[in-house]
Amino acid sequence: MNTDTPEFDRRMLEALVCPQTQRTLEYDADKQELISRSANLAFPIRDGIPVMLIDEARVLE
């Protein structure tokens, strides 16, 4: 991971839910994404900030 990029604060997981299903998320540190298994989506984390927009999410394979 690039040391110039802010790291995601895992404490945010306690407050964040999937915008589509309102269910909990999983943190994928390698891909810098928040995973919603219930919606089958991965939300990107950019500069340490989760982008919780469905239009920006990646559909899981």
PDB file of C-alpha atoms in Angstrom:
ATOM      1  CA  MET A   1       0.000   0.000   0.000  1.00  0.00           C
ATOM      2  CA  ASN A   2       1.260   3.475  -0.820  1.00  0.00           C
ATOM      3  CA  THR A   3       2.254   5.320   2.362  1.00  0.00           C
ATOM      4  CA  ASP A   4       1.017   8.603   0.869  1.00  0.00           C
ATOM      5  CA  THR A   5      -2.555   7.264   0.730  1.00  0.00           C
ATOM      6  CA  PRO A   6      -4.604   7.686   3.916  1.00  0.00           C
ATOM      7  CA  GLU A   7      -5.610   4.387   5.465  1.00  0.00           C
ATOM      8  CA  PHE A   8      -9.251   3.417   5.975  1.00  0.00           C
ATOM      9  CA  ASP A   9     -10.355   3.708   9.614  1.00  0.00           C
ATOM     10  CA  ARG A  10     -11.909   0.334  10.472  1.00  0.00           C
ATOM     11  CA  ARG A  11     -14.057   1.974  13.154  1.00  0.00           C
ATOM     12  CA  MET A  12     -16.157   3.353  10.276  1.00  0.00           C
ATOM     13  CA  LEU A  13     -17.462  -0.188   9.689  1.00  0.00           C
ATOM     14  CA  GLU A  14     -19.515   0.108  12.865  1.00  0.00           C
ATOM     15  CA  ALA A  15     -21.438   3.056  11.400  1.00  0.00           C
ATOM     16  CA  LEU A  16     -21.566   2.187   7.694  1.00  0.00           C
ATOM     17  CA  VAL A  17     -24.099  -0.116   6.041  1.00  0.00           C
ATOM     18  CA  CYS A  18     -24.822  -1.023   2.450  1.00  0.00           C
ATOM     19  CA  PRO A  19     -26.883   1.787   0.879  1.00  0.00           C
ATOM     20  CA  GLN A  20     -28.947  -0.758  -1.056  1.00  0.00           C
ATOM     21  CA  THR A  21     -29.703  -3.407   1.594  1.00  0.00           C
ATOM     22  CA  GLN A  22     -28.903  -1.595   4.879  1.00  0.00           C
ATOM     23  CA  ARG A  23     -26.834  -4.630   5.943  1.00  0.00           C
ATOM     24  CA  THR A  24     -23.300  -4.837   7.293  1.00  0.00           C
ATOM     25  CA  LEU A  25     -20.160  -4.536   5.175  1.00  0.00           C
ATOM     26  CA  GLU A  26     -16.832  -6.369   5.123  1.00  0.00           C
ATOM     27  CA  TYR A  27     -13.491  -4.597   4.667  1.00  0.00           C
ATOM     28  CA  ASP A  28     -11.123  -5.915   1.971  1.00  0.00           C
ATOM     29  CA  ALA A  29      -7.772  -4.300   2.773  1.00  0.00           C
ATOM     30  CA  ASP A  30      -6.022  -5.722  -0.310  1.00  0.00           C
ATOM     31  CA  LYS A  31      -8.505  -4.248  -2.774  1.00  0.00           C
ATOM     32  CA  GLN A  32      -9.394  -1.215  -0.622  1.00  0.00           C
ATOM     33  CA  GLU A  33     -13.104  -1.947  -0.875  1.00  0.00           C
ATOM     34  CA  LEU A  34     -16.096  -2.416   1.384  1.00  0.00           C
ATOM     35  CA  ILE A  35     -17.962  -5.571   0.415  1.00  0.00           C
ATOM     36  CA  SER A  36     -21.720  -5.993   0.614  1.00  0.00           C
ATOM     37  CA  ARG A  37     -22.376  -9.726   0.295  1.00  0.00           C
ATOM     38  CA  SER A  38     -26.140  -9.138   0.493  1.00  0.00           C
ATOM     39  CA  ALA A  39     -26.106  -6.783  -2.524  1.00  0.00           C
ATOM     40  CA  ASN A  40     -23.187  -8.509  -4.287  1.00  0.00           C
ATOM     41  CA  LEU A  41     -21.376  -5.153  -4.548  1.00  0.00           C
ATOM     42  CA  ALA A  42     -17.951  -3.791  -3.652  1.00  0.00           C
ATOM     43  CA  PHE A  43     -17.689  -0.102  -2.755  1.00  0.00           C
ATOM     44  CA  PRO A  44     -14.298   1.539  -3.403  1.00  0.00           C
ATOM     45  CA  ILE A  45     -12.260   3.312  -0.762  1.00  0.00           C
ATOM     46  CA  ARG A  46     -10.471   6.338  -2.225  1.00  0.00           C
ATOM     47  CA  ASP A  47      -7.918   8.287  -0.218  1.00  0.00           C
ATOM     48  CA  GLY A  48      -9.153   6.541   2.931  1.00  0.00           C
ATOM     49  CA  ILE A  49     -12.790   7.533   2.298  1.00  0.00           C
ATOM     50  CA  PRO A  50     -15.443   4.950   1.360  1.00  0.00           C
ATOM     51  CA  VAL A  51     -17.471   5.877  -1.719  1.00  0.00           C
ATOM     52  CA  MET A  52     -20.920   4.577  -0.788  1.00  0.00           C
ATOM     53  CA  LEU A  53     -22.630   5.287  -4.108  1.00  0.00           C
ATOM     54  CA  ILE A  54     -24.287   2.370  -5.864  1.00  0.00           C
ATOM     55  CA  ASP A  55     -23.252   3.850  -9.230  1.00  0.00           C
ATOM     56  CA  GLU A  56     -19.590   3.689  -8.140  1.00  0.00           C
ATOM     57  CA  ALA A  57     -19.767   0.119  -6.805  1.00  0.00           C
ATOM     58  CA  ARG A  58     -18.307  -2.886  -8.564  1.00  0.00           C
ATOM     59  CA  VAL A  59     -20.506  -5.964  -9.032  1.00  0.00           C
ATOM     60  CA  LEU A  60     -18.892  -9.002  -7.415  1.00  0.00           C
ATOM     61  CA  GLU A  61     -18.144 -11.978  -9.634  1.00  0.00           C
TER      62      GLU A  61
END
